[in-house]
Coordinates of C-alpha atoms in Angstrom, one line a residue:
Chain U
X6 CA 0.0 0.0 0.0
X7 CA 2.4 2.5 -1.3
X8 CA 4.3 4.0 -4.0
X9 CA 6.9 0.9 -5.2
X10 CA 9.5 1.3 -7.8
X11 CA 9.0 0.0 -11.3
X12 CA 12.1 0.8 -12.8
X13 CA 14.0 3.3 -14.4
X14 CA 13.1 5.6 -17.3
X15 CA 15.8 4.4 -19.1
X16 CA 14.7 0.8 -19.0
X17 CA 11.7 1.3 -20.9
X18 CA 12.3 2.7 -24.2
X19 CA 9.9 4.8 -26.4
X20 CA 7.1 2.9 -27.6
X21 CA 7.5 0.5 -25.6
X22 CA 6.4 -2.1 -22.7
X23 CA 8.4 -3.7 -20.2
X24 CA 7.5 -6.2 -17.6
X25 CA 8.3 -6.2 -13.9
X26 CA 8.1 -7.8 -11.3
X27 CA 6.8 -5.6 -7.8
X28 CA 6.8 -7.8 -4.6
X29 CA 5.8 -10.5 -6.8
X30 CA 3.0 -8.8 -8.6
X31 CA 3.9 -8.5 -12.2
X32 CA 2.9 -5.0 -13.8
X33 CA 3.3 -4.1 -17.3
X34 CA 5.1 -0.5 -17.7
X35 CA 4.3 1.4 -21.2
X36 CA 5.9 4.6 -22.7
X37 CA 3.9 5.8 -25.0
X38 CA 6.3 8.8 -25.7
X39 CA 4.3 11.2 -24.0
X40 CA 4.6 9.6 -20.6
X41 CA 4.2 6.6 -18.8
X42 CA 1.3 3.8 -17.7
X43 CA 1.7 1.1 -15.6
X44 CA -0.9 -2.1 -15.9
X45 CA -1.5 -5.6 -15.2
X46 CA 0.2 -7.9 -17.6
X47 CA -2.6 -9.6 -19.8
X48 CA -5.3 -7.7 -22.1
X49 CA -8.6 -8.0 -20.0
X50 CA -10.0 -9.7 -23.3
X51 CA -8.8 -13.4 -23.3
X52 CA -5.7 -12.8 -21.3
X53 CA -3.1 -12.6 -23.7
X54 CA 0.6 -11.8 -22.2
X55 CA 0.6 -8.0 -23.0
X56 CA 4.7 -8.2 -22.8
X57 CA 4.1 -10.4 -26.4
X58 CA 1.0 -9.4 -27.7
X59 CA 1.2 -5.7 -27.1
X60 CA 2.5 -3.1 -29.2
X61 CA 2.7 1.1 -28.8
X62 CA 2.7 3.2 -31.2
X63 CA 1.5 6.3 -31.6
X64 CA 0.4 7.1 -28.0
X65 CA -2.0 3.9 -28.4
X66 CA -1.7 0.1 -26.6
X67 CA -3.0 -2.3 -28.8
X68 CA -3.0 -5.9 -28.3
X69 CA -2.7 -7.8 -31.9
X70 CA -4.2 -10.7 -30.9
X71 CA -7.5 -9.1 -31.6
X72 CA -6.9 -6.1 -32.0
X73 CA -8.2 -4.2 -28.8
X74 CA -6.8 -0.9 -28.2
X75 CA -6.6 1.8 -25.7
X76 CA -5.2 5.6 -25.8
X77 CA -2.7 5.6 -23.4
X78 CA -3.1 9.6 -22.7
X79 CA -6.8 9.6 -21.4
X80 CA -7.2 5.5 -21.3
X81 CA -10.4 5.7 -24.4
X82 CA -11.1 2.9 -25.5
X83 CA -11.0 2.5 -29.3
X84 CA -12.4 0.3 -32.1
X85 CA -14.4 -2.2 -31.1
X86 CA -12.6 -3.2 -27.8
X87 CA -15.2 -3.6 -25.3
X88 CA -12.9 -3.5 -21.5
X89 CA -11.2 -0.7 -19.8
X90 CA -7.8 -1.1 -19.1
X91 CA -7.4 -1.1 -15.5
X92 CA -3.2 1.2 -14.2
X93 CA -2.0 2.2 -11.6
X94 CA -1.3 5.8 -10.4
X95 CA 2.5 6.3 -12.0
X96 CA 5.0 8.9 -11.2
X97 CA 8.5 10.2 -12.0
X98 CA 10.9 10.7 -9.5
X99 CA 14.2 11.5 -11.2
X100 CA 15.4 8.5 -13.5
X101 CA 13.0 6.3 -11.3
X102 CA 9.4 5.3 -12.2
X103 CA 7.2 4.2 -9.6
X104 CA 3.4 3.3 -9.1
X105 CA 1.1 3.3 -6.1
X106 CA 0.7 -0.4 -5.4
X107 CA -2.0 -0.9 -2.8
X108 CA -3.6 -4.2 -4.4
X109 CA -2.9 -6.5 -7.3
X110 CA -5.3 -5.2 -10.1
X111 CA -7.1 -8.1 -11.5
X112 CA -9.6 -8.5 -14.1
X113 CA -12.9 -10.2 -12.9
X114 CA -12.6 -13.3 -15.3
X115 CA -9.4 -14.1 -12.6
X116 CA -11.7 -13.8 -9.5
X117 CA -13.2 -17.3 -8.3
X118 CA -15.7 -15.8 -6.3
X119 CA -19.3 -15.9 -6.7
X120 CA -18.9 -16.3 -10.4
X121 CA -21.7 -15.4 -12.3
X122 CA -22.0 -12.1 -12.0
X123 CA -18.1 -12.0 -12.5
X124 CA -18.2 -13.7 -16.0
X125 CA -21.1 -11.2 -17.0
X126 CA -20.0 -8.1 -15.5
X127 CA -16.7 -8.3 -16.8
X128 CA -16.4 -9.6 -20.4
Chain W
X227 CA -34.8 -10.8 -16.6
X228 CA -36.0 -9.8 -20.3
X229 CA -38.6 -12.4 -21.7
X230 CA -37.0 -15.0 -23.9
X231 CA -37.7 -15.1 -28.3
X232 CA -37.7 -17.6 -29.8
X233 CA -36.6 -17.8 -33.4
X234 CA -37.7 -21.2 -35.5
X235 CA -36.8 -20.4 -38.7
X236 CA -36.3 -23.5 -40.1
X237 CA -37.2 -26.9 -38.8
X238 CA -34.6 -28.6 -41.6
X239 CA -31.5 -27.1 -41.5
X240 CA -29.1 -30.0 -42.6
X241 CA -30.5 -30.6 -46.4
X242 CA -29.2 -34.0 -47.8
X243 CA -26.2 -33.7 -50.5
X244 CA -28.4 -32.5 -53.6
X245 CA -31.8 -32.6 -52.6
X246 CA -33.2 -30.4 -55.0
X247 CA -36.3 -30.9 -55.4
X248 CA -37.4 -31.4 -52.0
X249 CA -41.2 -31.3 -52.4
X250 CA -40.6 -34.6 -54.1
X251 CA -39.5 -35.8 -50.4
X252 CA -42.2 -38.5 -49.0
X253 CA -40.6 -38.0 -45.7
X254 CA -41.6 -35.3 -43.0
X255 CA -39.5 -32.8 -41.3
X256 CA -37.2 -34.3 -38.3
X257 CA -39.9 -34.7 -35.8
X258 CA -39.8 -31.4 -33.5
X259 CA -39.3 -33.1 -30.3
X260 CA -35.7 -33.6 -30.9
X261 CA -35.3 -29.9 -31.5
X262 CA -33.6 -28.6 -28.2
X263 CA -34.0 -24.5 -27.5
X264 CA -31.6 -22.0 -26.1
X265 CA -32.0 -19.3 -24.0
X266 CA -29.0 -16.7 -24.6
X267 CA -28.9 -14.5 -21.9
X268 CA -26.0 -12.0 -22.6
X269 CA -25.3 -8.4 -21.5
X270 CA -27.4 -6.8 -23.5
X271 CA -30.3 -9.2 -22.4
X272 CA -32.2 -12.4 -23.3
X273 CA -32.7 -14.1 -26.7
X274 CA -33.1 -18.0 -28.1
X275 CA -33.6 -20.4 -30.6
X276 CA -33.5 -23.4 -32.3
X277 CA -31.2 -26.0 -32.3
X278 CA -31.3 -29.2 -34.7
X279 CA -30.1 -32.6 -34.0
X280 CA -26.8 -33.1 -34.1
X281 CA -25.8 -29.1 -34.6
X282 CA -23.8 -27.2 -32.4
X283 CA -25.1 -24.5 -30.3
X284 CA -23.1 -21.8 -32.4
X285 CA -24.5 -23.3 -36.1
X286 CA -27.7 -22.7 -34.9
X287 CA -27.7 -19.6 -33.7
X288 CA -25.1 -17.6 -36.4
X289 CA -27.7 -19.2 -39.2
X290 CA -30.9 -17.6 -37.5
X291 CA -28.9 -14.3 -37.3
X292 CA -28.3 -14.3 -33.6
X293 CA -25.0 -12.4 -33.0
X294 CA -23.6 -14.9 -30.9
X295 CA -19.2 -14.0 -30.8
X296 CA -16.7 -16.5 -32.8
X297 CA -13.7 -16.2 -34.8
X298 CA -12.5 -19.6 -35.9
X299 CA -15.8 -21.2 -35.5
X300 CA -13.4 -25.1 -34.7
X301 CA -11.9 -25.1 -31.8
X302 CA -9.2 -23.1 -31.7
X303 CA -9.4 -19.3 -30.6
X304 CA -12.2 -19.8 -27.9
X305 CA -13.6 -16.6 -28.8
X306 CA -17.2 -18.7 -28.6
X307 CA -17.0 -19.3 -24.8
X308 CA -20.3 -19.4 -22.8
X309 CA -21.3 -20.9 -19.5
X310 CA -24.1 -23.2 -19.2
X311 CA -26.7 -21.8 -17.2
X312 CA -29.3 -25.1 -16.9
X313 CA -29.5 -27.8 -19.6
X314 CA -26.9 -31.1 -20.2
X315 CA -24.4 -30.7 -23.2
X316 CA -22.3 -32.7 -24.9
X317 CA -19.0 -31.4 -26.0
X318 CA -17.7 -33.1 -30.0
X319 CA -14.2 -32.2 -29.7
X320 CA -12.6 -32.4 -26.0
X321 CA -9.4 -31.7 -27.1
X322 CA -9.9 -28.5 -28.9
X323 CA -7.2 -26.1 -28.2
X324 CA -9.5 -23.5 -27.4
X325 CA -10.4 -25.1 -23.8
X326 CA -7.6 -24.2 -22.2
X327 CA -9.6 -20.7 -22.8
X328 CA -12.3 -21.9 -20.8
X329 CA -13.0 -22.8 -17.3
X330 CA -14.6 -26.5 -18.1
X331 CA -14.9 -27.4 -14.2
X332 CA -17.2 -24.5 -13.9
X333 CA -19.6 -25.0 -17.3
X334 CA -18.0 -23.2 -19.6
X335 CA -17.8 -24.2 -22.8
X336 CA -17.1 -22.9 -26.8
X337 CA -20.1 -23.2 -28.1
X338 CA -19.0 -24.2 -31.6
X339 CA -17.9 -27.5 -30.5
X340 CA -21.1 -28.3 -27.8
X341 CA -24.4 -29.8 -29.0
X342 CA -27.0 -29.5 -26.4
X343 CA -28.8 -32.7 -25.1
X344 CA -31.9 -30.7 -23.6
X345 CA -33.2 -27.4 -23.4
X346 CA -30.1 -25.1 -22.3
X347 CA -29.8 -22.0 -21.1
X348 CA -26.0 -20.7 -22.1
X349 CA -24.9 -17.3 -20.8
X350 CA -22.4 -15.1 -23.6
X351 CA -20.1 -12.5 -22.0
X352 CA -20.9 -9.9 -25.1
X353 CA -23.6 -7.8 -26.5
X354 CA -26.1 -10.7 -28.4
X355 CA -28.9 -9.7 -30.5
X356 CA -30.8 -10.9 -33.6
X357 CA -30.2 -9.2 -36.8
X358 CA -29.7 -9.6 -40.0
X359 CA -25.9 -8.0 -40.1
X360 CA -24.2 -6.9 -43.8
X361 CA -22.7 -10.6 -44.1
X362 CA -25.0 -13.4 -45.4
X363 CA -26.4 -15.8 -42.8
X364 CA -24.7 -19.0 -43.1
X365 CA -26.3 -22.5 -43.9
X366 CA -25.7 -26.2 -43.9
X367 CA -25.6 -27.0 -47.3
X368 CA -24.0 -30.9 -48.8
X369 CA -21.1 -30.5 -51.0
X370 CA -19.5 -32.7 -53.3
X371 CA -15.9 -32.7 -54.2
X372 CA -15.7 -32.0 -57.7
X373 CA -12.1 -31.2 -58.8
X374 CA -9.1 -31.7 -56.9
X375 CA -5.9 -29.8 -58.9
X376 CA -2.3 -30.3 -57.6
X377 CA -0.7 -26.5 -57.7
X378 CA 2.8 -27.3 -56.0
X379 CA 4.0 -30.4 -54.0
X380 CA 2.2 -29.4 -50.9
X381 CA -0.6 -27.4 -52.5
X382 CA -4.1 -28.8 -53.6
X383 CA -6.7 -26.4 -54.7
X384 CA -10.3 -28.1 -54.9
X385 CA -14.1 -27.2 -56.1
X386 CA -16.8 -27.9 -54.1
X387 CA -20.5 -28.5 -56.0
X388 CA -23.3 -27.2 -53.5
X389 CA -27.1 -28.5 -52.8
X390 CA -27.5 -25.1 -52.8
X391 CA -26.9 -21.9 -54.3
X392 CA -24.6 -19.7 -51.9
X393 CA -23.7 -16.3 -51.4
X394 CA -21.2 -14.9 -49.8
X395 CA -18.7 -11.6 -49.4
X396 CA -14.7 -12.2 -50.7
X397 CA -12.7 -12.6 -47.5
X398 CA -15.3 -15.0 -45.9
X399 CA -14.5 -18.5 -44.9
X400 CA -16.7 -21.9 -44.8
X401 CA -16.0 -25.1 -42.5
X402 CA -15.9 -28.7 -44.0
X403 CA -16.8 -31.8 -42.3
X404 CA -15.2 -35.5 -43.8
X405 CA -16.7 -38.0 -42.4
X406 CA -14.3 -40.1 -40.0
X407 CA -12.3 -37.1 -39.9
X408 CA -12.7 -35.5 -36.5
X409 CA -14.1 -31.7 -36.1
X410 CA -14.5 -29.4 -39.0
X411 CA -12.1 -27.3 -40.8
X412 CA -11.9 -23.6 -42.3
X413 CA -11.4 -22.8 -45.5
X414 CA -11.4 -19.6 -47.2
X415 CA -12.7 -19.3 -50.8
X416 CA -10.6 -18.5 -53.5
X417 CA -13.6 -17.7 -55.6
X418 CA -15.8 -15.0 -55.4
X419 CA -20.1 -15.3 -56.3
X420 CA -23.3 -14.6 -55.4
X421 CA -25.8 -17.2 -55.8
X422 CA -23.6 -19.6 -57.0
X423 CA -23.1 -23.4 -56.4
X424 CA -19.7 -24.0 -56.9
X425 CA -16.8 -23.5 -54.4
X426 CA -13.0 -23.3 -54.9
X427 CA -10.8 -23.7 -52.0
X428 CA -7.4 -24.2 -51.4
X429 CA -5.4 -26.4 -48.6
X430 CA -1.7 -26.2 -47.8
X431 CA -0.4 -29.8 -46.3
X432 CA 1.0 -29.5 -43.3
X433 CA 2.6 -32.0 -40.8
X434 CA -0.1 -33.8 -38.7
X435 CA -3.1 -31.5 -41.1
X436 CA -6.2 -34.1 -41.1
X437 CA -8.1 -32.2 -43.9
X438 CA -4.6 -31.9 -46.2
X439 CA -3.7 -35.5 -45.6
X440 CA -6.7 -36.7 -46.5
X441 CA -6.9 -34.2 -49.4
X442 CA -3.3 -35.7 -50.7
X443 CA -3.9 -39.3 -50.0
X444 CA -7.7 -39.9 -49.5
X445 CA -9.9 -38.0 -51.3
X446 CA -10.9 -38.4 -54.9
X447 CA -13.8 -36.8 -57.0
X448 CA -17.5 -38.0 -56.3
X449 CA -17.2 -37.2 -52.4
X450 CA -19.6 -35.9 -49.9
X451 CA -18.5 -33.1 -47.8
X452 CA -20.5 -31.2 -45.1
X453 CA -20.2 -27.5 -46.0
X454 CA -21.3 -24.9 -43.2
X455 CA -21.0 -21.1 -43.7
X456 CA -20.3 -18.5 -45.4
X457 CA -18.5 -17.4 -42.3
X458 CA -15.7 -14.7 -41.0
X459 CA -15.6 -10.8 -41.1
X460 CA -12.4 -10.2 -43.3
X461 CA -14.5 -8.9 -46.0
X462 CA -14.0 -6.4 -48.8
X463 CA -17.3 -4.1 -49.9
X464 CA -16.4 -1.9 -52.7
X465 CA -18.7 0.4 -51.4
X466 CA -16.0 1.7 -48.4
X467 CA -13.7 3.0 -50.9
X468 CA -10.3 2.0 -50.3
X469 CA -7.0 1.3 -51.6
X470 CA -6.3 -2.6 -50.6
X471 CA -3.3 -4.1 -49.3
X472 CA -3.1 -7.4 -48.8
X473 CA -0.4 -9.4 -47.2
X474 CA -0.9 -13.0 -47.4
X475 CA 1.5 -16.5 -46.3
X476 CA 0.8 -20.0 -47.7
X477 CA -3.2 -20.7 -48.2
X478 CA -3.9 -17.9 -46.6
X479 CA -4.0 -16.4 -50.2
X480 CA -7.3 -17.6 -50.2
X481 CA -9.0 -14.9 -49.3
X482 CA -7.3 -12.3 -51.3
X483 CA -7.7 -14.3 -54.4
X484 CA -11.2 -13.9 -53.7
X485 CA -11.5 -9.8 -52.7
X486 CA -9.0 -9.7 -56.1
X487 CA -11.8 -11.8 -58.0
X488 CA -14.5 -9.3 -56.8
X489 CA -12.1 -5.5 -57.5
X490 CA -11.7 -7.1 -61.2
X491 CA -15.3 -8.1 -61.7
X492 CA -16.5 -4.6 -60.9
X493 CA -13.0 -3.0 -62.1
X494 CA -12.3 -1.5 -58.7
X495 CA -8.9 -0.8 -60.0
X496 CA -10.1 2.0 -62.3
X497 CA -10.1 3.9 -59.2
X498 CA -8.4 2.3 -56.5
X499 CA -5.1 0.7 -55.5
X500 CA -4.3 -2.5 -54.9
X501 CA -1.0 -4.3 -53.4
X502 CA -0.4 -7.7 -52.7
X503 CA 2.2 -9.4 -50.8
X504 CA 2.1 -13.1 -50.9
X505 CA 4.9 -14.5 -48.7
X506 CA 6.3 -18.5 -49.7
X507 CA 9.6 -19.9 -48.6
X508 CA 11.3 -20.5 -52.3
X509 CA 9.8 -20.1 -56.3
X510 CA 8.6 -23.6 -56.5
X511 CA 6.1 -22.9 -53.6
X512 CA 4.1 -20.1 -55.9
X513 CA 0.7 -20.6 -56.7
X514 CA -2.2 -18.5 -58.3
X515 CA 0.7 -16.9 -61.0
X516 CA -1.5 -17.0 -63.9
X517 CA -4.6 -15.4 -61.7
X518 CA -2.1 -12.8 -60.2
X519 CA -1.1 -11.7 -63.7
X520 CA -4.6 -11.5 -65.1
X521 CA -5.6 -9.5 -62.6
X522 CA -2.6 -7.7 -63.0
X523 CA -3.4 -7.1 -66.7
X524 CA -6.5 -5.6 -66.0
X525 CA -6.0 -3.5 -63.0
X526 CA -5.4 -0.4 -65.3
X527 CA -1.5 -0.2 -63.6
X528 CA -2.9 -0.1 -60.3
X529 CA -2.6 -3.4 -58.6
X530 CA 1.0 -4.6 -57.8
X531 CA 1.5 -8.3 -56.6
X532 CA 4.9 -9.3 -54.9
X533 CA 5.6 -12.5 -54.3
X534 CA 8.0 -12.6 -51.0
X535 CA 10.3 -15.7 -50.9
X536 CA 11.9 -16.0 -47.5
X537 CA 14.1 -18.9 -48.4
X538 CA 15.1 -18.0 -52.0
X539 CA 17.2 -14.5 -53.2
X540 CA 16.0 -14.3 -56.6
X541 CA 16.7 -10.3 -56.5
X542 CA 14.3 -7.7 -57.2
X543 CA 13.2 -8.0 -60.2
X544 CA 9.6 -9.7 -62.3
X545 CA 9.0 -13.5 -62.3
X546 CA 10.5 -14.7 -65.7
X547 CA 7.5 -16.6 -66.8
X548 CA 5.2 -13.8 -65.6
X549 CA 6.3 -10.4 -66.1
X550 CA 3.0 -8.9 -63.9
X551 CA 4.4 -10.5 -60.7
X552 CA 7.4 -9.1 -59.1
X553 CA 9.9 -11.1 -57.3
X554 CA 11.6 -10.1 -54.0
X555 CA 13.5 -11.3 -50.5
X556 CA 12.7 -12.0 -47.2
X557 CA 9.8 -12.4 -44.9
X558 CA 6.6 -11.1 -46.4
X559 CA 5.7 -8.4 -43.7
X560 CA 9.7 -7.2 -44.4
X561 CA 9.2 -6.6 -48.0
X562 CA 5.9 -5.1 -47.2
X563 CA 7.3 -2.7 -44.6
X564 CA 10.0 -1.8 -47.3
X565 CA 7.6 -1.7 -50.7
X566 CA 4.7 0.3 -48.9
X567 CA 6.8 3.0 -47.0
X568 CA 4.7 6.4 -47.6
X569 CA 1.8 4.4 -49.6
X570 CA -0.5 3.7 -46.5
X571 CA -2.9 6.4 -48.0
X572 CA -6.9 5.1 -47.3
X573 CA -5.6 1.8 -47.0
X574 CA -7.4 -1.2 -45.8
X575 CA -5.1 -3.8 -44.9
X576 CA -6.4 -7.6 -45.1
X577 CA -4.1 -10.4 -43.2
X578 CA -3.7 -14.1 -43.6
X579 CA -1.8 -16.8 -43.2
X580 CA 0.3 -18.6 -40.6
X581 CA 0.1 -17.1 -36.9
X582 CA 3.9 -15.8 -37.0
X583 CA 4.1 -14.3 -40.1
X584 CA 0.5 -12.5 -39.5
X585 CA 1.5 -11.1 -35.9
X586 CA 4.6 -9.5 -38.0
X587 CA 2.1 -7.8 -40.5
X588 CA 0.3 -6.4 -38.1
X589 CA 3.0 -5.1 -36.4
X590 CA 4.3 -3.8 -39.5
X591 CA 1.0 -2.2 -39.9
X592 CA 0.6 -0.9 -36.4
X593 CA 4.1 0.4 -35.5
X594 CA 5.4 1.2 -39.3
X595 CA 1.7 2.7 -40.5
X596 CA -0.1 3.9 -38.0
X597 CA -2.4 1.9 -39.0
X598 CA -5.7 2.1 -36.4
X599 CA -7.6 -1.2 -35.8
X600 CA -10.7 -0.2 -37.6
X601 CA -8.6 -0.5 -41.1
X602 CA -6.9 -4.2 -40.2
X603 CA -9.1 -7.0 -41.0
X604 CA -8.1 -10.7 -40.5
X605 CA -9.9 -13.3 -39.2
X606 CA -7.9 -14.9 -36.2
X607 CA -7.7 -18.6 -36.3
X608 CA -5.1 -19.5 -33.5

């Protein structure tokens, strides 16, 4: 429950994503050139590995397995995709990245509770 | 809870190979009792149908219009997932590679490969409804394999006679069922019609390919085929108005043989660009040369077709036997990237062929052109 380091600005080129590891939650970082995001690591459409199936360009995520994609300045969604990307809060701090980590962020098709409403709500 | 429609629309959907004239039939309809209904119930509310003996949950509903969500429509992307909700199932293929997209231990299942064994109620996590959307519905029709052509050693291109006239938009696909062959497999058509009854296809052979081995070894003229579809959203309509690129590996040519069919029938290229990249490993692998040049011939100089050969440096330069295709080297979506720098003008891109070399197109597309999702169109079978 507090701001964690991600890794430096360096490590994460332009156009981008890189994949760390946080206290054992893995978060997906992305520079999109005009800044930074930091995510969980799997598209919240069929769970595809963002750190493969990802690309940036142009200031916009999208995941080629199907072609969902999000603009990383104000998160819209674009196309057809049909989810929100979930982040977490990101700051700079010199060379250093880091993101407020108070939970994991999950997408509800990972939650075993009470799963009906889970597999509706969410796909 | 929204009350539940039902949608009967046919109480015969599975015609017999060439049952023309079916008012001749002594025999009644399947009796209705073995007719099983579904209930959709999907974000955007409740719906049903019928289901037929013997069909699977997704036939039945994408040929009575209802929107349910697919891709490869056999087991592979599990883009078709659903959960049963009340109602016993079977499932055809338990080791489609698409389960491991599902949670099985908690009902869920792809509905393309699940036949229902009473009355079900199936809950979809998309936006369902019943429509009548720009693609034609698709049917079961009987086919019959009528020609079976040898292009290159691994290469068969085949026609298909239908029961039935079909219609269908160039890009789409169909699924074939051989009996004692397990599942059914795509196959986009090389042709382009309206209304018509005849079918060409084309099938790569791969290592451990049911379809392609028993294409090689098997098959022979005179056979009966199940033929579901037309099927798949990779489609070219004149009416949008863009130049075409196509980049294409192996069979996946398919499809662009077919949009290219269409742009020459209605002499698209008077007015629009076209440029092909068809990626093999060396010259012996080509196929479709004579199309590509006719179609090259009449484009008015505005379709180019490249044939990339990854294993082969032949130079740049034209294919000696036919001057309209141009040779070059290296993977396809490389000699894409490198022939179509500053040409990505109103372009709709159309991708197919093997999972690696189309994640490489469209990261050509995306990264090298900009190119927004809403102008990429491939249908995603893995």
């Amino acid at each position: 429950m507090s701001w964690k380091y991600l890794c430096d600005v360096s490590d994460v080129s332009n156009n981008s994503l890189k994949l760390v590891d946080v206290d054992g939650i893995r978060i997906i970082v992305a520079n999109y050139g005009e800044g930074f995001r930091a995510m969980p690591p799997i598209c919240p459409h069929m769970e595809e590995p963002l750190d493969e199936s990802g690309v940036v360009a142009g200031c916009v995520l999208t995941c080629t397995k199907h072609l969902w994609a999000w603009d990383l300045r104000n998160l819209d969604l674009m196309g057809e995709t049909e989810k929100e990307l979930k982040t977490y809060e990101v700051k700079q701090e010199g060379s250093r990245l880091l993101a407020f980590v108070e939970r994991e962020l999950t997408y509800d098709f990972d939650e075993d509770a009470d799963d009906d409403e889970d597999f509706f709500a969410n796909a | 809870m929204m009350r539940t429609s039902l949608l009967m629309l046919e109480s015969n959907p599975r015609p017999g190979p060439f049952s023309d004239d079916l008012s001749a039939s002594p025999e009644m309809p399947e009796p209705a009792r073995d007719t099983r209904l579904i209930e959709v119930q999907s974000k955007s509310g409740s719906t049903g149908f019928a289901c037929e003996p013997g069909e699977t949950i997704l036939h039945a509903g994408l040929r009575q219009g209802v929107t349910l969500p697919y891709e490869c429509a056999t087991g592979t992307c599990g883009s078709c997932r659903a959960k049963v909700g009340s109602g016993e199932v079977a499932v055809d293929w338990d080791e489609a590679p698409g389960h491991s997209r599902v949670k099985r231990e908690r009902g869920e299942i792809l509905m393309c490969q699940t036949r229902p064994l009473t009355d079900c109620v199936v809950r979809v996590p998309a936006n369902v409804s019943v429509g009548f959307p720009r693609h034609a519905l698709p049917q079961h029709f009987g086919g019959r394999l009528d020609v079976i052509r040898r292009l290159t050693p691994d290469v068969i291109h085949f026609e298909l006679s239908l029961s039935q006239p079909i219609s269908f938009d160039a890009g789409q696909f169909v699924l074939l069922r051989v009996a004692g062959l397990e599942g059914m497999r795509a196959y986009s058509m090389v042709s382009y019609g309206r209304n018509v009854r005849t079918l060409q296809l084309v099938v790569k052979r791969k290592p451990g390919g049911g379809f392609g081995n028993w294409l090689f070894e098997e098959a022979r003229e005179g056979l009966f085929i199940d033929v579901f579809g037309p099927l798949g959203r990779a489609t070219f309509h004149p009416d949008e108005d863009h130049n075409l690129l196509m980049i294409a590996g192996g069979s996946g040519v398919a499809g662009m043989m077919s949009i290219l069919e269409r742009a020459t029938q209605e002499d698209y290229f008077r007015s629009h660009r076209g440029y092909v990249f068809f990626g093999v490993r060396k010259l012996v692998d080509c196929f479709y040369l004579e199309e590509f040049s006719r179609y090259v011939r009449a484009a008015h100089g505005n379709l180019e077709v490249t044939i990339a050969l990854s294993d082969e440096d032949c130079g740049e330069t034209c294919h000696a036997q036919y001057p309209e295709v141009q040779l070059a080297f290296g993977m396809v979506h490389e000699v894409c990237a490198r022939a179509m720098e500053g040409r990505y003008d109103n372009v709709m891109s159309y991708i197919a062929g093997p999972p690696p070399m189309v994640d490489g197109a469209l990261r050509t597309l995306i990264v090298g052109a900009r190119a927004t999702p809403d102008r990429i169109r491939y249908d995603k079978f893995g």
